[in-house]
């Protein structure tokens, strides 16, 4: 079972955190800090795996991937396959892209368009990020790995957002900006 | 700017099986979403400039304090805004998101929870989703507010809009607890037959979640999971595997009937019978494959017929898996795991070994990690598998990657035996000293202790290792370890060899006197040191009483805040003085001791006070009294406790006769509440019997109603007083007695292990002689043939990689892997040089020493329990003949295998002559078996190492190596 998904920047600030079993806020913070302190001490070019019993209890593992200014972290127990978990957060460009990579590619795209806002946009699009995540991981299990399906779900939400925006939710100034496009 | 229309990403999406879409257009698509997000940050999607500013300023804050300031002022703002009347919904949505953000940063947002709850009631899906998102992140399933959501969830589960249903199911997974399960259960079960597969899947996962939280609440629905395995949609079937995996791991037997179905599904998946859209990185539904393999591992574990059903599909997987992708390797690794659980065929073992060697040879640390892990799993089944990879394993051990290093230590731990324990434990201790992570330090320290207790080649070594463990991780190890060590030193090793015991004690005392002056020793270690110094410091006569007592005073002085250590030190002082008095010498109490005693007489700790008074009293007694109070080296003597104080009977009789009242026991006085007990145990239990009881009352026993009333009065079950024959006696020095009665298990094994005089010499010999130096080329060609045939494949790809091997590593490899080769050659030779490792048998070799602490075979390094091995039963001479035959056979018929080492061909010829001389030597020897093991052991490890080196060494001619090697070996 997947125990947690986290994104944090290289200074240790959480950008997205989802725990699949409820934890009080203080405990969440403690874990995020703990994970960060382990990750930040890892050298480059080593494996992406960590055994992290000390933080998450016995038989806990973690995979992480470092992209630009972000760490992407998955915490899970022994009933998952490390390499498969890793594959969720890293993929190959010339391939059918990995779903989580969607985040990362997003981030990278953003990075190019607006320098240094990438992490913040994750926060800013918190609910969309969660939508994607909820499609892939449900109740701590990997439920959907077909990118089409995930995209479809995200798109449904996007449409809804767009629809409600155009009706009433968008501030005047922005809808004007949008309309001009 | 280049931003294109956000609508662009809509085209071509939403259609199933969109294979035609090129990668480029996917990237386009992502970019489009990225731009959308970017627009979001420009203030789109109803989020305000305020939020953007908040996010930005937090992003830019330089310190935690600054961030906290920003968040606190944001909390103030939100508190105010949420209280405003008629907040527009879109504003409210943003506030909720802002609350989530604040909480993610670690601040309390509970003041706004109610607004999130309210938002779940909204009809607008967007708002509803936001509400659900917020509550699932905010609320614990037992939170009071959940009650306000359950109703909404119930309604939403019945919604016509499947997106609403999905949102509700998502909330169900997080927010429903055991009590509220019945409220939503019927709806969730209905959804198992929903028209949309996305809903069916999520309903299954929700049921799975219920099962995890409260198995009893859904136990009647478990059959649904079986049924859903046949769902028309493969995605739903895949989802069903998650709950089935849990169910099967709880109860394997009742799912055995599904084996053929699972195998069938796996087969269909691997044969790409699923729709193309289930491909992921060009692998067909890999997550489903992985889950199936995990399930099959559970079901086929120890089940021959189920295992056999797996053979074909596993073989196919090894062939088909694309080892160039992560996900392909994930499946390969899962196959290895599966094979390590089932009863595998030799062919599958080979496949698995090959996959592992690919992992280990990869440049990727991730794959190496998987390789080491796989090796650790397979080593249980075939103990010689690690041998071919010895240098790779050592590379991993020295890798800067901590994860890999730890995994490798785990592997070494699994393959430890008496022949390599010293190297492995030394390595572990070095590593233990180097790390700061207390959690892992504890683990590795306890492993060191475990290995040392099981396999220690000598007592000295054992004590040295324990010293190191205590010195560097003393605060982390279990106190029992310390008591074990004290007991070991006190009791000796079960042989009636006082001389050896005394030597051991002296060496312990010496080592402690060296260590004692080091700063900041862990408390537990100091306790051991004090105890041993007190008990044996002066025993040998080498150190004077004043010297030892001075050291003990130093300890008490330097660790004055640690009362336990002080207590140990004072008691040790008392013993030292007692031994002096008893032997008739005059005792000079050092001035610092005197001041220590005086200080302790006024101590706040009653325990320390007591000890100090006892010491003072003892100093005033004469030799005879002192000797009976604290006899020399009697810490292990059983103290007979006369519970009834029968020695006073005469006195009582006398008193009664002269008119005294007879004693009425407390039990009789208080109406049968207490049994008469001896003073100490009474004292011991007093607290429990008079204190408040917090545990629930016992359930009334209807069958014996008359007794129920009386038993209820008895606070502590009576038998417990008498059932413990070794009630702790609170003499101050009795720690070891107490412990000795409690912790016997481990040490018994140790004692037995070290206690066989007939094997003792062989132990020391095998540990002191490096394997290379031992004689025994007799199995040379045999071992070579086997090993080279098994490693002939990897060679081609590996040869050119490393032309030179660090001799340091060679030595390490030899010492690590030396033992394992012996087992192989032994088995080989007895079976007439068969080239296939006998499957399954080796399994026991690695595990037996741990489960069963009677390690006779280990001492001989046979690696196989005597019971199962025919080696031990065979006449050694017969065996040697067999060896000769097989070796000359192999040498003579140096077929393609031996041809690879054309220069080696001369070696076997030499071998025969050497065996002759060996034979004659053996006929003189009474310990034939021992020599036999030695002879077969040494060279083979060298052999394997060399072969490995050879494999890495393209074009290097080994001629020069081997003759010298043989010269070395044969003297």
mmCIF file of C-alpha atoms in Angstrom, chain A residues 1 7 9 11 13-23 25 28-29 32-33 42-43 45-51 53-54 61 77-99 101-103 105-106 109-110 112-114 117 119-121 123-131 134-135 138-149 151-158 160-162 164-165 168-171 174 177-178 181, chain B residues 3-4 6 9-10 13-19 23 26-27 29-31 33-48 51-52 55-56 58-59 61 67 90 93 97 100-101 103-107 124-126 129 133 137-140 162-163 166 169-170 173-174 197 201-202 205-206 208-209 212 239 242 245 277-282 287 290-291 294 324-327 329-330 333-334 337 365-367 369-370 400-404 407 410 437 439 443:
data_model
loop_
_atom_site.group_PDB
_atom_site.id
_atom_site.type_symbol
_atom_site.label_atom_id
_atom_site.label_comp_id
_atom_site.label_asym_id
_atom_site.label_seq_id
_atom_site.Cartn_x
_atom_site.Cartn_y
_atom_site.Cartn_z
ATOM 1 C CA UNK A 1 0.000 0.000 0.000
ATOM 2 C CA UNK A 7 6.369 16.919 -3.227
ATOM 3 C CA UNK A 9 11.303 21.705 -2.826
ATOM 4 C CA UNK A 11 14.704 23.719 0.781
ATOM 5 C CA UNK A 13 9.152 23.257 1.947
ATOM 6 C CA UNK A 14 6.223 20.996 1.232
ATOM 7 C CA UNK A 15 4.467 21.673 -2.029
ATOM 8 C CA UNK A 16 2.018 18.841 -2.007
ATOM 9 C CA UNK A 17 1.457 16.223 0.635
ATOM 10 C CA UNK A 18 -1.050 13.464 0.780
ATOM 11 C CA UNK A 19 -1.102 10.782 3.423
ATOM 12 C CA UNK A 20 -3.300 7.791 2.767
ATOM 13 C CA UNK A 21 -3.906 7.186 6.437
ATOM 14 C CA UNK A 22 -4.882 10.110 8.529
ATOM 15 C CA UNK A 23 -2.101 11.742 10.477
ATOM 16 C CA UNK A 25 -0.760 17.942 11.205
ATOM 17 C CA UNK A 28 2.775 15.136 8.958
ATOM 18 C CA UNK A 29 5.209 17.973 9.422
ATOM 19 C CA UNK A 32 8.021 15.741 5.862
ATOM 20 C CA UNK A 33 10.962 17.188 7.738
ATOM 21 C CA UNK A 42 21.846 11.763 -0.239
ATOM 22 C CA UNK A 43 24.610 12.196 -2.765
ATOM 23 C CA UNK A 45 23.835 9.397 -8.662
ATOM 24 C CA UNK A 46 22.803 6.891 -6.085
ATOM 25 C CA UNK A 47 19.761 4.707 -5.993
ATOM 26 C CA UNK A 48 16.312 6.205 -5.692
ATOM 27 C CA UNK A 49 15.311 3.888 -2.883
ATOM 28 C CA UNK A 50 15.395 4.315 0.833
ATOM 29 C CA UNK A 51 14.355 2.094 3.655
ATOM 30 C CA UNK A 53 11.437 2.301 8.935
ATOM 31 C CA UNK A 54 12.633 4.923 11.358
ATOM 32 C CA UNK A 61 10.246 2.116 1.824
ATOM 33 C CA UNK A 77 5.114 -0.691 2.365
ATOM 34 C CA UNK A 78 6.500 -4.078 1.439
ATOM 35 C CA UNK A 79 3.501 -5.059 -0.614
ATOM 36 C CA UNK A 80 4.572 -2.766 -3.424
ATOM 37 C CA UNK A 81 7.339 -3.168 -5.927
ATOM 38 C CA UNK A 82 10.055 -0.543 -5.632
ATOM 39 C CA UNK A 83 10.847 -0.350 -9.291
ATOM 40 C CA UNK A 84 7.212 -0.071 -10.237
ATOM 41 C CA UNK A 85 6.773 2.742 -7.739
ATOM 42 C CA UNK A 86 9.780 4.467 -9.131
ATOM 43 C CA UNK A 87 8.302 4.155 -12.554
ATOM 44 C CA UNK A 88 5.291 6.101 -11.427
ATOM 45 C CA UNK A 89 7.420 9.100 -10.714
ATOM 46 C CA UNK A 90 9.882 8.820 -13.507
ATOM 47 C CA UNK A 91 9.448 7.825 -17.067
ATOM 48 C CA UNK A 92 11.057 8.063 -20.389
ATOM 49 C CA UNK A 93 10.303 10.816 -22.798
ATOM 50 C CA UNK A 94 10.441 8.669 -25.875
ATOM 51 C CA UNK A 95 7.916 6.350 -24.417
ATOM 52 C CA UNK A 96 4.345 6.337 -23.420
ATOM 53 C CA UNK A 97 4.925 8.938 -20.735
ATOM 54 C CA UNK A 98 4.559 8.083 -17.137
ATOM 55 C CA UNK A 99 1.630 9.629 -15.432
ATOM 56 C CA UNK A 101 5.765 12.543 -15.126
ATOM 57 C CA UNK A 102 2.877 14.630 -16.251
ATOM 58 C CA UNK A 103 3.487 16.664 -13.137
ATOM 59 C CA UNK A 105 6.769 17.765 -17.388
ATOM 60 C CA UNK A 106 4.341 20.392 -16.303
ATOM 61 C CA UNK A 109 7.364 23.435 -18.980
ATOM 62 C CA UNK A 110 6.442 26.028 -16.459
ATOM 63 C CA UNK A 112 10.785 27.422 -19.060
ATOM 64 C CA UNK A 113 7.892 29.819 -19.388
ATOM 65 C CA UNK A 114 8.217 31.562 -16.061
ATOM 66 C CA UNK A 117 7.435 29.801 -10.333
ATOM 67 C CA UNK A 119 6.786 24.942 -7.381
ATOM 68 C CA UNK A 120 4.326 27.629 -6.579
ATOM 69 C CA UNK A 121 2.090 26.593 -9.390
ATOM 70 C CA UNK A 123 0.301 24.918 -4.806
ATOM 71 C CA UNK A 124 -1.732 27.215 -6.929
ATOM 72 C CA UNK A 125 -3.310 24.321 -8.745
ATOM 73 C CA UNK A 126 -3.628 22.255 -5.690
ATOM 74 C CA UNK A 127 -7.016 20.832 -6.494
ATOM 75 C CA UNK A 128 -6.030 19.858 -9.993
ATOM 76 C CA UNK A 129 -2.930 18.158 -8.739
ATOM 77 C CA UNK A 130 -5.033 16.218 -6.331
ATOM 78 C CA UNK A 131 -7.435 15.283 -9.072
ATOM 79 C CA UNK A 134 -6.642 10.658 -6.976
ATOM 80 C CA UNK A 135 -7.128 9.146 -10.389
ATOM 81 C CA UNK A 138 -6.897 5.526 -4.846
ATOM 82 C CA UNK A 139 -7.054 4.555 -1.203
ATOM 83 C CA UNK A 140 -3.339 3.831 -1.238
ATOM 84 C CA UNK A 141 -3.416 1.507 -4.237
ATOM 85 C CA UNK A 142 -2.330 2.173 -7.771
ATOM 86 C CA UNK A 143 -5.634 2.068 -9.537
ATOM 87 C CA UNK A 144 -5.142 3.549 -12.938
ATOM 88 C CA UNK A 145 -2.078 3.636 -15.082
ATOM 89 C CA UNK A 146 -3.669 4.350 -18.408
ATOM 90 C CA UNK A 147 -2.757 7.894 -19.227
ATOM 91 C CA UNK A 148 -5.807 8.333 -21.444
ATOM 92 C CA UNK A 149 -8.126 7.635 -18.584
ATOM 93 C CA UNK A 151 -6.293 12.674 -18.821
ATOM 94 C CA UNK A 152 -9.965 12.158 -19.444
ATOM 95 C CA UNK A 153 -10.771 12.597 -15.813
ATOM 96 C CA UNK A 154 -8.609 15.658 -15.489
ATOM 97 C CA UNK A 155 -10.157 17.063 -18.571
ATOM 98 C CA UNK A 156 -13.648 16.617 -17.220
ATOM 99 C CA UNK A 157 -12.683 18.680 -14.255
ATOM 100 C CA UNK A 158 -10.936 21.218 -16.417
ATOM 101 C CA UNK A 160 -16.108 22.115 -15.435
ATOM 102 C CA UNK A 161 -13.702 24.716 -14.209
ATOM 103 C CA UNK A 162 -13.643 26.439 -17.533
ATOM 104 C CA UNK A 164 -17.900 27.792 -14.262
ATOM 105 C CA UNK A 165 -15.184 30.333 -14.845
ATOM 106 C CA UNK A 168 -19.452 33.582 -12.844
ATOM 107 C CA UNK A 169 -16.308 32.669 -11.110
ATOM 108 C CA UNK A 170 -13.678 34.565 -13.010
ATOM 109 C CA UNK A 171 -12.751 38.093 -12.065
ATOM 110 C CA UNK A 174 -8.814 37.904 -16.139
ATOM 111 C CA UNK A 177 -7.406 38.571 -20.754
ATOM 112 C CA UNK A 178 -8.705 35.158 -21.565
ATOM 113 C CA UNK A 181 -6.690 35.085 -26.721
ATOM 114 C CA UNK B 3 0.820 30.628 -25.261
ATOM 115 C CA UNK B 4 -1.685 28.852 -27.401
ATOM 116 C CA UNK B 6 -6.166 26.288 -23.858
ATOM 117 C CA UNK B 9 -5.379 20.194 -25.551
ATOM 118 C CA UNK B 10 -8.951 19.088 -25.790
ATOM 119 C CA UNK B 13 -8.646 13.451 -26.041
ATOM 120 C CA UNK B 14 -11.430 11.686 -24.358
ATOM 121 C CA UNK B 15 -11.389 8.972 -26.928
ATOM 122 C CA UNK B 16 -10.413 5.552 -25.823
ATOM 123 C CA UNK B 17 -7.443 3.769 -27.322
ATOM 124 C CA UNK B 18 -5.881 6.871 -28.668
ATOM 125 C CA UNK B 19 -2.868 5.002 -29.931
ATOM 126 C CA UNK B 23 4.506 11.400 -28.665
ATOM 127 C CA UNK B 26 1.348 14.301 -26.123
ATOM 128 C CA UNK B 27 4.114 16.626 -25.245
ATOM 129 C CA UNK B 29 -0.779 18.379 -24.690
ATOM 130 C CA UNK B 30 1.287 18.540 -21.560
ATOM 131 C CA UNK B 31 2.688 21.856 -22.520
ATOM 132 C CA UNK B 33 -1.778 22.045 -19.557
ATOM 133 C CA UNK B 34 1.383 23.612 -18.293
ATOM 134 C CA UNK B 35 0.414 26.855 -19.867
ATOM 135 C CA UNK B 36 -2.997 26.580 -18.395
ATOM 136 C CA UNK B 37 -1.417 26.207 -15.048
ATOM 137 C CA UNK B 38 0.785 29.119 -15.810
ATOM 138 C CA UNK B 39 -2.260 31.153 -16.591
ATOM 139 C CA UNK B 40 -3.595 30.013 -13.328
ATOM 140 C CA UNK B 41 -0.698 31.676 -11.688
ATOM 141 C CA UNK B 42 -1.565 34.831 -13.540
ATOM 142 C CA UNK B 43 -4.836 34.911 -11.691
ATOM 143 C CA UNK B 44 -7.032 32.644 -13.755
ATOM 144 C CA UNK B 45 -9.509 30.067 -12.505
ATOM 145 C CA UNK B 46 -11.002 32.275 -9.947
ATOM 146 C CA UNK B 47 -7.958 32.520 -7.797
ATOM 147 C CA UNK B 48 -7.121 35.943 -6.660
ATOM 148 C CA UNK B 51 -3.550 33.999 -3.064
ATOM 149 C CA UNK B 52 -0.844 34.402 -5.648
ATOM 150 C CA UNK B 55 2.057 31.692 -2.295
ATOM 151 C CA UNK B 56 4.819 33.839 -3.668
ATOM 152 C CA UNK B 58 5.871 32.147 1.326
ATOM 153 C CA UNK B 59 7.933 30.777 -1.496
ATOM 154 C CA UNK B 61 10.534 33.732 2.637
ATOM 155 C CA UNK B 67 7.160 32.055 6.871
ATOM 156 C CA UNK B 90 -15.990 31.121 -5.687
ATOM 157 C CA UNK B 93 -13.595 27.926 -2.667
ATOM 158 C CA UNK B 97 -7.811 25.998 -0.734
ATOM 159 C CA UNK B 100 -5.498 23.516 2.952
ATOM 160 C CA UNK B 101 -2.301 25.247 2.015
ATOM 161 C CA UNK B 103 -2.361 23.337 7.047
ATOM 162 C CA UNK B 104 0.129 21.747 4.691
ATOM 163 C CA UNK B 105 2.651 24.231 6.014
ATOM 164 C CA UNK B 106 1.992 22.905 9.473
ATOM 165 C CA UNK B 107 -0.431 25.419 10.925
ATOM 166 C CA UNK B 124 -21.965 22.575 -7.935
ATOM 167 C CA UNK B 125 -19.604 19.694 -8.647
ATOM 168 C CA UNK B 126 -16.565 21.902 -8.662
ATOM 169 C CA UNK B 129 -15.056 18.386 -5.097
ATOM 170 C CA UNK B 133 -10.758 17.402 -1.101
ATOM 171 C CA UNK B 137 -7.154 16.279 3.969
ATOM 172 C CA UNK B 138 -8.391 17.924 7.145
ATOM 173 C CA UNK B 139 -10.424 15.379 9.000
ATOM 174 C CA UNK B 140 -9.638 12.221 10.787
ATOM 175 C CA UNK B 162 -20.602 9.510 -12.073
ATOM 176 C CA UNK B 163 -18.124 12.251 -11.260
ATOM 177 C CA UNK B 166 -16.407 9.118 -7.737
ATOM 178 C CA UNK B 169 -16.222 7.243 -3.094
ATOM 179 C CA UNK B 170 -12.971 9.041 -2.651
ATOM 180 C CA UNK B 173 -12.145 5.802 1.591
ATOM 181 C CA UNK B 174 -10.845 8.424 3.933
ATOM 182 C CA UNK B 197 -15.899 0.869 -14.895
ATOM 183 C CA UNK B 201 -13.158 0.036 -9.542
ATOM 184 C CA UNK B 202 -13.470 2.688 -6.902
ATOM 185 C CA UNK B 205 -11.344 -0.114 -3.436
ATOM 186 C CA UNK B 206 -13.788 1.381 -0.964
ATOM 187 C CA UNK B 208 -11.213 -3.023 0.400
ATOM 188 C CA UNK B 209 -10.721 -0.082 2.665
ATOM 189 C CA UNK B 212 -8.913 -3.146 6.280
ATOM 190 C CA UNK B 239 -8.501 -3.477 -8.842
ATOM 191 C CA UNK B 242 -5.718 -5.535 -4.236
ATOM 192 C CA UNK B 245 -4.050 -9.988 -2.034
ATOM 193 C CA UNK B 277 -4.652 0.761 -23.831
ATOM 194 C CA UNK B 278 -3.527 -1.265 -20.836
ATOM 195 C CA UNK B 279 0.014 -1.221 -22.083
ATOM 196 C CA UNK B 280 2.303 0.853 -19.969
ATOM 197 C CA UNK B 281 5.768 1.553 -21.243
ATOM 198 C CA UNK B 282 5.059 -1.129 -23.803
ATOM 199 C CA UNK B 287 0.823 -3.431 -12.301
ATOM 200 C CA UNK B 290 3.027 -7.591 -10.396
ATOM 201 C CA UNK B 291 -0.018 -8.027 -8.196
ATOM 202 C CA UNK B 294 2.610 -11.444 -5.513
ATOM 203 C CA UNK B 324 15.651 -2.027 -20.626
ATOM 204 C CA UNK B 325 12.768 -0.368 -18.844
ATOM 205 C CA UNK B 326 12.122 0.122 -15.187
ATOM 206 C CA UNK B 327 8.761 -1.503 -15.359
ATOM 207 C CA UNK B 329 12.751 -4.924 -14.500
ATOM 208 C CA UNK B 330 10.064 -4.468 -11.888
ATOM 209 C CA UNK B 333 12.257 -8.663 -9.871
ATOM 210 C CA UNK B 334 8.770 -9.734 -8.923
ATOM 211 C CA UNK B 337 10.576 -12.805 -5.494
ATOM 212 C CA UNK B 365 22.186 1.669 -8.443
ATOM 213 C CA UNK B 366 18.520 0.895 -8.438
ATOM 214 C CA UNK B 367 19.029 -2.343 -10.294
ATOM 215 C CA UNK B 369 19.798 -2.787 -5.152
ATOM 216 C CA UNK B 370 17.191 -5.083 -6.620
ATOM 217 C CA UNK B 400 28.826 5.405 -1.341
ATOM 218 C CA UNK B 401 25.117 4.723 -1.603
ATOM 219 C CA UNK B 402 23.835 4.045 1.878
ATOM 220 C CA UNK B 403 20.722 2.265 0.731
ATOM 221 C CA UNK B 404 22.740 -0.180 -1.295
ATOM 222 C CA UNK B 407 20.875 -3.932 1.603
ATOM 223 C CA UNK B 410 21.314 -7.527 5.048
ATOM 224 C CA UNK B 437 21.053 7.099 12.373
ATOM 225 C CA UNK B 439 17.351 3.535 14.357
ATOM 226 C CA UNK B 443 19.258 -2.711 14.207
#
